[in-house]
Short mmCIF file of C-alpha atoms in Angstrom, two decimals:
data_model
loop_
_atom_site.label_atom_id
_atom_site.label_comp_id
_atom_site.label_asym_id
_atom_site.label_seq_id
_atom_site.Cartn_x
_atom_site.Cartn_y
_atom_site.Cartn_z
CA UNK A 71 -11.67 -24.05 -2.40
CA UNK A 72 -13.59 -20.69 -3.95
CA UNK A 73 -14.64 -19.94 -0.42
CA UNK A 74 -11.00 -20.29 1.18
CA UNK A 75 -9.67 -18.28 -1.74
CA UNK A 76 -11.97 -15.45 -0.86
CA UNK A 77 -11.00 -15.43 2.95
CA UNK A 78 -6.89 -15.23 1.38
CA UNK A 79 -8.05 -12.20 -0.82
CA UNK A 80 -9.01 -10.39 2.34
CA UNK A 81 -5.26 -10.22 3.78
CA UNK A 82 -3.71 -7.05 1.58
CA UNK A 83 -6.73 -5.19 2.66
CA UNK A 84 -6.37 -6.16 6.59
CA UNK A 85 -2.57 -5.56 6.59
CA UNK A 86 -3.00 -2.04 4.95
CA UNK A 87 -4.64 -1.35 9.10
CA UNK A 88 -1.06 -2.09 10.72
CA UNK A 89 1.44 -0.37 7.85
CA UNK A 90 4.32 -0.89 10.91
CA UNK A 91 4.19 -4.11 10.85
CA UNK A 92 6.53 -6.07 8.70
CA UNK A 93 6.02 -8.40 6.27
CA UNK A 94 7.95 -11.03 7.92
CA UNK A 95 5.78 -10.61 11.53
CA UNK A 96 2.56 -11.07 9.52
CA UNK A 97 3.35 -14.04 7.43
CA UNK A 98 4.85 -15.77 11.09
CA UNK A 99 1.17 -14.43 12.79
CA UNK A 100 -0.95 -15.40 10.06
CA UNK A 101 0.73 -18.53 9.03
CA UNK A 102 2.42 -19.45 12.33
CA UNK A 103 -0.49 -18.97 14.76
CA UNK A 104 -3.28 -20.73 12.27
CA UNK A 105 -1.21 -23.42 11.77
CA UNK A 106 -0.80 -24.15 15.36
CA UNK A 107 -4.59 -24.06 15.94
CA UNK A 108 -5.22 -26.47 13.20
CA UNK A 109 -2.78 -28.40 14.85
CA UNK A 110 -5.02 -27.65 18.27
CA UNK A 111 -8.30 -28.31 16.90
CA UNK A 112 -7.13 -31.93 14.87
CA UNK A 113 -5.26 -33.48 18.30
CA UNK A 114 -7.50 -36.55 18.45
CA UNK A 115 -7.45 -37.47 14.58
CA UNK A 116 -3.17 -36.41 14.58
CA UNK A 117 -3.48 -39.36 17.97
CA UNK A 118 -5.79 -41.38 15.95
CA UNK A 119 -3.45 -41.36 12.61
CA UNK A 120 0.02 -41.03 14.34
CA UNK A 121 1.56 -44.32 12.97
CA UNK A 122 0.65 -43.24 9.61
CA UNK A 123 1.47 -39.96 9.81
CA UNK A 124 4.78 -41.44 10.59
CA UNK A 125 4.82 -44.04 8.24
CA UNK A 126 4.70 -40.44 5.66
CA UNK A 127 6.56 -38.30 7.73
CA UNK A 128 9.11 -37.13 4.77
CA UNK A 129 5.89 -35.89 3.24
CA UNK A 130 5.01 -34.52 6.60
CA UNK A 131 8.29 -32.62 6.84
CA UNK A 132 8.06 -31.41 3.36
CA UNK A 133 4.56 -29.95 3.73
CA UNK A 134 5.67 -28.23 6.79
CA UNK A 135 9.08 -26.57 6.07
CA UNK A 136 6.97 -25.30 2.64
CA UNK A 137 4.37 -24.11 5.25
CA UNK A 138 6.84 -22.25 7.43
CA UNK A 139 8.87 -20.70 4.07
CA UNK A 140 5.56 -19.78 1.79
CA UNK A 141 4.43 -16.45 4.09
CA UNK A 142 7.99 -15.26 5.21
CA UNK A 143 8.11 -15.07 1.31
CA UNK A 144 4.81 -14.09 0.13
CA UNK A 145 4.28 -11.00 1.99
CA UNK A 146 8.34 -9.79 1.66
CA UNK A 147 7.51 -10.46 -1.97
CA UNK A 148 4.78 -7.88 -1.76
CA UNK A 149 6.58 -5.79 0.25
CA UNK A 150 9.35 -5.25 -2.25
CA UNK A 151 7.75 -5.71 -5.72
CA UNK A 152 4.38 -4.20 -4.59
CA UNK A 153 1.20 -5.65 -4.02
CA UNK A 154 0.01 -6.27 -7.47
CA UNK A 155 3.22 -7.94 -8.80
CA UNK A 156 3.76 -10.04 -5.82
CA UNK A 157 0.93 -11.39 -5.73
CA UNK A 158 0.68 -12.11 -9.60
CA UNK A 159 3.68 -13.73 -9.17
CA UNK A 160 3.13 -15.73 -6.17
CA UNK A 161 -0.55 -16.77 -6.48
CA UNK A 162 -0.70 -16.78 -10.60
CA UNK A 163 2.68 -19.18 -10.85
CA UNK A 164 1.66 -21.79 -8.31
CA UNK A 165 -0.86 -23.72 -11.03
CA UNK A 166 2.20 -23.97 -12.91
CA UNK A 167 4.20 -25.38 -10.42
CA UNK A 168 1.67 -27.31 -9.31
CA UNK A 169 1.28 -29.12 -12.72
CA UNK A 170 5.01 -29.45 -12.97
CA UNK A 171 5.16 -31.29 -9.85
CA UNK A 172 1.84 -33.54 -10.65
CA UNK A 173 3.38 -34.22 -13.76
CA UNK A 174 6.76 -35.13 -12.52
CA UNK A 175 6.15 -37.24 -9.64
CA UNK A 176 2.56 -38.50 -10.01
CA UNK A 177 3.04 -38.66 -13.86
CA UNK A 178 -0.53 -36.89 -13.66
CA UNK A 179 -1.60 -35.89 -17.30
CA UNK A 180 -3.14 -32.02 -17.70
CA UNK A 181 -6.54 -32.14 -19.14
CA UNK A 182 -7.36 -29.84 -21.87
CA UNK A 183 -10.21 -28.21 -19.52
CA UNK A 184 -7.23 -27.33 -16.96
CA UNK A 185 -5.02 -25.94 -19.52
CA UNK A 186 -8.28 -23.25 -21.00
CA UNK A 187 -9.02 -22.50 -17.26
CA UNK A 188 -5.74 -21.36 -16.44
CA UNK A 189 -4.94 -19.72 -19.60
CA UNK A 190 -7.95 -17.60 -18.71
CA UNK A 191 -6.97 -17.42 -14.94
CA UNK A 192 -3.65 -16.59 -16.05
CA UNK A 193 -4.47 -13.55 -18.17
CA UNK A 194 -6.84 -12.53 -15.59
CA UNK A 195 -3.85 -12.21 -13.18
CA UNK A 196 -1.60 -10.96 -15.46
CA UNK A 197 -3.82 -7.79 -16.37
CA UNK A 198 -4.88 -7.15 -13.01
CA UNK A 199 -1.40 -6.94 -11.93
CA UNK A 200 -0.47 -4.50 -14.58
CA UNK A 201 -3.51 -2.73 -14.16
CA UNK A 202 -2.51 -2.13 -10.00
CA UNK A 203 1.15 -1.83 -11.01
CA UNK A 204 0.55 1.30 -13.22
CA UNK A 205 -1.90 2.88 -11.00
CA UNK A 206 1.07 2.41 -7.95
CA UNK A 207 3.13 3.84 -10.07
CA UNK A 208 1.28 6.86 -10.95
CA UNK A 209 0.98 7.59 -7.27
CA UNK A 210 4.59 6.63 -5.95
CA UNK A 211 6.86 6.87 -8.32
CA UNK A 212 8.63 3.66 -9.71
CA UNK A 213 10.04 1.07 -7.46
CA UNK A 214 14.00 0.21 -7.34
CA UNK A 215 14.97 -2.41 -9.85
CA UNK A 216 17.27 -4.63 -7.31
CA UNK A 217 14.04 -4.31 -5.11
CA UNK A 218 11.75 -5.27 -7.49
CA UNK A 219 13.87 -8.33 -9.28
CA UNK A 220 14.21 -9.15 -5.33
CA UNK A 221 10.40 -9.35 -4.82
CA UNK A 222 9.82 -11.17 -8.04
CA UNK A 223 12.43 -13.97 -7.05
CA UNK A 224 10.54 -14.22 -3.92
CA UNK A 225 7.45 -14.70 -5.66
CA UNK A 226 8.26 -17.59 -7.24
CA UNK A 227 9.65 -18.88 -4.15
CA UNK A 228 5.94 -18.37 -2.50
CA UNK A 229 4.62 -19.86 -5.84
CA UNK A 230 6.68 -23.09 -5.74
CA UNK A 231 6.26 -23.26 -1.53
CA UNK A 232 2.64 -23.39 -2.19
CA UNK A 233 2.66 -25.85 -4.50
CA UNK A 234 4.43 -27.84 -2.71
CA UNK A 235 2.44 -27.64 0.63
CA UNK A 236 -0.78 -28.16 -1.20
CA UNK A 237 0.93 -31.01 -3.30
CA UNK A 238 1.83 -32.60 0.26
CA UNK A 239 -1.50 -32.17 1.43
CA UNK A 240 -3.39 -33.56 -1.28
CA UNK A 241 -0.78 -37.00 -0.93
CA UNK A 242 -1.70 -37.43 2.31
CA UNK A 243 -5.18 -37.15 2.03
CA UNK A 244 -4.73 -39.66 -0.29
CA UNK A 245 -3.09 -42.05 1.30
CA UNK A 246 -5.91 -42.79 3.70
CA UNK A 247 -5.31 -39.58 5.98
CA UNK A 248 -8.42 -37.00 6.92
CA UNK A 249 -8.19 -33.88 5.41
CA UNK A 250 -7.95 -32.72 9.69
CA UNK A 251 -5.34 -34.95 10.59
CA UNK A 252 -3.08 -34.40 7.32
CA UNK A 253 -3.73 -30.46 7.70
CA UNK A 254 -3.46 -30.14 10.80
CA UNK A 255 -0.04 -31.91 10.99
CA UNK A 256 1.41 -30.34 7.74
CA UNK A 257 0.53 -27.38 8.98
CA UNK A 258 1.13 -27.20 12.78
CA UNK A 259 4.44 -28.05 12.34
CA UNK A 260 4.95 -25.92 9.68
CA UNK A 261 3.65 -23.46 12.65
CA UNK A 262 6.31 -24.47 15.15
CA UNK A 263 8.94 -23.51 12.67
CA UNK A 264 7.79 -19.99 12.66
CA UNK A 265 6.92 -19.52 16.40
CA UNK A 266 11.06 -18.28 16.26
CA UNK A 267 10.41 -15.92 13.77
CA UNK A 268 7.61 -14.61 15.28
CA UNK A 269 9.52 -13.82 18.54
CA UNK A 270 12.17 -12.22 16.45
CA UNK A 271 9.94 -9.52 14.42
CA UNK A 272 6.16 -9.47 16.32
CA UNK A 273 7.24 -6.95 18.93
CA UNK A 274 4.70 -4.20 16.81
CA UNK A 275 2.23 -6.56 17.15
CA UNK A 276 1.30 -5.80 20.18
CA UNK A 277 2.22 -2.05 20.03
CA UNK A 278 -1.63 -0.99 19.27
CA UNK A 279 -4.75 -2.51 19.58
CA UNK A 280 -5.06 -2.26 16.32
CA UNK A 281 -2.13 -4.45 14.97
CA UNK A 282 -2.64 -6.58 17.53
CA UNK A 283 -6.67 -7.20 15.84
CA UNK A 284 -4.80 -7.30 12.58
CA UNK A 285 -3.08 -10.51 13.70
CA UNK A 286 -5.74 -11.90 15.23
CA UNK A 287 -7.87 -11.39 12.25
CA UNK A 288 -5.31 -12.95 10.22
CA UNK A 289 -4.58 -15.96 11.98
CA UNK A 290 -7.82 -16.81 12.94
CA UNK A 291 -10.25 -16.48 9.90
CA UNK A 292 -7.78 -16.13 6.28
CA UNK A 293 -5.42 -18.94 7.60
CA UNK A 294 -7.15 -20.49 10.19
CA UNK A 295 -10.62 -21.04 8.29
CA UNK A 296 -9.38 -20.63 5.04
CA UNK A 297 -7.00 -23.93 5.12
CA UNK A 298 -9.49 -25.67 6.85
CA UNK A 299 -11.49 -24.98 3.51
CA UNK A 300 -8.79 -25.68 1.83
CA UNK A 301 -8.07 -29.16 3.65
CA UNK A 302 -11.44 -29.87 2.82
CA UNK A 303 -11.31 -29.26 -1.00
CA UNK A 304 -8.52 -31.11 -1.68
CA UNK A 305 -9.97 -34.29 -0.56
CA UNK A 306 -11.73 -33.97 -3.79
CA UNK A 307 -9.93 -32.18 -6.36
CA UNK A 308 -5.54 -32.79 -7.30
CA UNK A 309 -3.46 -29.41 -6.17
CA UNK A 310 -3.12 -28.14 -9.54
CA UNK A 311 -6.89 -27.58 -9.76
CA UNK A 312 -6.74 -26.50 -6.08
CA UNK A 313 -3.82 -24.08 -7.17
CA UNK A 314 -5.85 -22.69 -10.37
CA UNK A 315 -8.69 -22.05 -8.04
CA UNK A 316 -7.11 -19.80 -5.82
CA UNK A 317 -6.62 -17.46 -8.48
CA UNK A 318 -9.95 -15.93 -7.03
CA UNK A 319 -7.53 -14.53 -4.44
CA UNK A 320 -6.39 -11.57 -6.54
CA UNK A 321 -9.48 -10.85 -7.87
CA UNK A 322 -10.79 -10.28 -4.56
CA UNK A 323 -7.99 -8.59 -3.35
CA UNK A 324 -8.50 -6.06 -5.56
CA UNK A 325 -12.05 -5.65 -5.43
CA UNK A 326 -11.57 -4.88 -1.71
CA UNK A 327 -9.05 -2.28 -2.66
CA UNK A 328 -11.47 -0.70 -4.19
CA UNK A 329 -14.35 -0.77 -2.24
CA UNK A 330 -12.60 -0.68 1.37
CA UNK A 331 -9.17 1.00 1.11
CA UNK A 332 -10.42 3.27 -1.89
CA UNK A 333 -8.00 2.23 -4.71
CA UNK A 334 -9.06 3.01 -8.01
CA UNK A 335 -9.43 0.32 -10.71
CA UNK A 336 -8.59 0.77 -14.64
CA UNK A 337 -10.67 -0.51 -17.05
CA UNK A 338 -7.55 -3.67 -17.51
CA UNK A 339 -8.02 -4.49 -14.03
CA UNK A 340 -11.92 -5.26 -14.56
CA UNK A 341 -10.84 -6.48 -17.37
CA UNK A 342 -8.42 -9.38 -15.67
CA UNK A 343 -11.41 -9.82 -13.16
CA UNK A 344 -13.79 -10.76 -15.79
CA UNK A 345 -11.31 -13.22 -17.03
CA UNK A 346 -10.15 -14.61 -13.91
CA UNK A 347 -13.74 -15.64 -13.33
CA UNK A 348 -14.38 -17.10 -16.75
CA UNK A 349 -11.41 -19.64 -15.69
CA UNK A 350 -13.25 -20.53 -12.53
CA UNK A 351 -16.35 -21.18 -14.44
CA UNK A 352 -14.84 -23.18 -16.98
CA UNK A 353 -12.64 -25.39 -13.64
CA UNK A 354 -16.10 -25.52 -12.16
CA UNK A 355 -18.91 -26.50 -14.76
CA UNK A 356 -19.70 -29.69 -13.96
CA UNK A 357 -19.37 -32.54 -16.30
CA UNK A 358 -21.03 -35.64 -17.29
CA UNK A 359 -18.87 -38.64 -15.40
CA UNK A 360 -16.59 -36.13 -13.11
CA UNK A 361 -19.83 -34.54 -11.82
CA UNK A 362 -20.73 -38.31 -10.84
CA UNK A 363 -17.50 -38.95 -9.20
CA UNK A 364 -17.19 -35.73 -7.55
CA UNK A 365 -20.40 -36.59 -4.89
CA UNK A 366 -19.08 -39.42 -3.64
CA UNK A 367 -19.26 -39.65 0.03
CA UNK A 368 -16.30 -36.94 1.15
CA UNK A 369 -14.86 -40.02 3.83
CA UNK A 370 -14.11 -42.07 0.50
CA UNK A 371 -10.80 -41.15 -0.47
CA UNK A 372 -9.10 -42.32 -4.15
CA UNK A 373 -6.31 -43.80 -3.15
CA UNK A 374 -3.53 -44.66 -6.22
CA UNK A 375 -1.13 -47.42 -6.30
CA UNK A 376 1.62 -46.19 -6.69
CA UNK A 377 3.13 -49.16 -8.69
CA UNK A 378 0.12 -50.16 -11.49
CA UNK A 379 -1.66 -46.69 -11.43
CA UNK A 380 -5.25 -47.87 -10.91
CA UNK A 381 -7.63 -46.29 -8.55
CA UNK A 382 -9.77 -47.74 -5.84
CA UNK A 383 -12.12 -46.14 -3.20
CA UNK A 384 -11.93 -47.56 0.43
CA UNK A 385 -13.25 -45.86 3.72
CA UNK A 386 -10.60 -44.02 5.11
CA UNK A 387 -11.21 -45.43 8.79
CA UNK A 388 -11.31 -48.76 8.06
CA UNK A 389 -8.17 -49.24 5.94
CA UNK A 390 -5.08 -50.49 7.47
CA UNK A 391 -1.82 -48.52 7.10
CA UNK A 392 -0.46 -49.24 3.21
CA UNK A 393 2.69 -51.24 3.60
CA UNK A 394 4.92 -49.07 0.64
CA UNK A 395 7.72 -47.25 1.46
CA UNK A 396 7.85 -44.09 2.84
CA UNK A 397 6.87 -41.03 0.16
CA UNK A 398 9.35 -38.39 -0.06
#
């Protein structure tokens, strides 16, 4: 999850290389082409799982259609509000909607560890952001108020999209799907979606070699690599830790600012770094029974009944399809 979250961070910093291309075209690249090649790369387990994957294909659908929206929003969010506060808003809200969701479906209960780690995570984010925010102002003057509310709504459209994509994800996974099949479904469909918007606005794409690298870049290692990280981790750990996690994102996003684009840094932003990596200690540390649990073999899954709560571990390749109804 840490390493995927550092591959994400690297996107502000590879998009500042093609400044003509929209935000719309790179989310569709980024998001559209890496889904597809998930998609490309799982094609025996997605034959192998089909009839389940269709057994949970509102979960499917869900996953995806929060796939194809969570870019197209996330970078117009940045675009309008500004790097800092888009991403603060979009990457520092989605452990909140995570938990909401866990909570509200799963009736999962938040641990008091959780709560500390995003509180510091949190208020990492939150001074980073305010830290980049003031130093953008300083050079550019401030942004338009309709442009900015506009960028924060966005935001917390990203945020919830996220949550929801992971959320879907992490069901599947679950529910006796591999972390390939269930990505690589959620997410090349989620591709397909944007394929149209990608014809629409990727024209500048392929006006330099340079953007086109850009894409490339990002479709290929941040989304590409990165969710196949990400697939990975959340055979192990629930989307709202998942979520928390990839707080690292603006962290390293800034970091890079710094040492590649040659941003400066205030004192606050450091600050929010410091803290920001507290929380990821604190999710991390390992504990006495949950450091047990956590190196079980990765190909047994917990898989919850959804009617008594209780937990059992079974090989994912050997159990048959689970006769309940369909999730949403």
């Amino acid at each position: 999850m840490l390493a995927a979250s550092v591959l994400w961070g690297t996107t502000g910093t590879a998009a500042t290389f093609a400044p003509e291309v929209g935000p719309l075209a790179i989310g569709a690249v980024a998001m559209g082409l890496g889904g597809l090649l998930q998609a490309l790369v799982a094609a025996p387990q997605l034959a192998r799982h089909a009839p389940r994957l269709r057994w949970r294909r509102g979960t499917v659908l869900l996953g995806a259609v929060s796939v194809a929206v969570y870019p197209l929003a996330f970078y117009s969010s940045m675009r309008l509000s500004g790097v800092a506060v888009g991403t603060v808003v979009s990457i520092g809200t989605a452990p909140l909607a995570s938990s909401v969701i866990e909570r509200a479906v799963d009736g999962r209960r938040l641990t008091r560890r959780w709560m500390l780690a995003a509180s510091f995570g949190l208020l990492g984010t939150v001074l980073l952001c305010v830290a980049e925010a003031s130093h953008a102002s300083d050079q550019a003057g401030p942004l338009s108020v309709a442009g900015t509310l506009l960028g924060v709504s966005l935001g917390v459209l990203a945020a919830s999209t996220y949550a929801l994509y992971s959320w879907t994800a992490h069901r599947l996974i679950t529910r006796e799907i591999p972390s390939r099949a269930a990505m690589g479904a959620v997410f090349g469909l989620g591709g397909l979606l944007l394929v149209p918007v990608l014809l629409v606005t990727g024209a500048p794409l392929v006006d330099s070699w340079s953007n086109t690298a850009v894409g490339a870049y990002m479709a290929l290692v941040p989304m590409f690599a990165g969710y196949v990280l990400f697939g990975w981790g959340l055979a192990h750990v629930p989307a709202s830790t998942a979520t928390t996690l990839s707080l690292l994102e603006p962290a390293v996003a800034a970091v890079l600012a710094v040492l590649v684009v040659g941003e400066q840094l205030p004192a606050a932003g450091w600050v929010g770094v410091a803290l920001v990596i507290t929380c990821l200690a604190v999710l991390t540390a390992p504990t006495g029974s949950g450091g047990r649990r956590g190196r079980r073999h990765p190909r047994r899954l917990a898989v919850e009944d959804r009617r008594c709560g209780e937990h059992a571990e079974i090989r994912s390749d050997e159990a048959p399809p689970t006769p309940y109804a369909p999730s949403p």
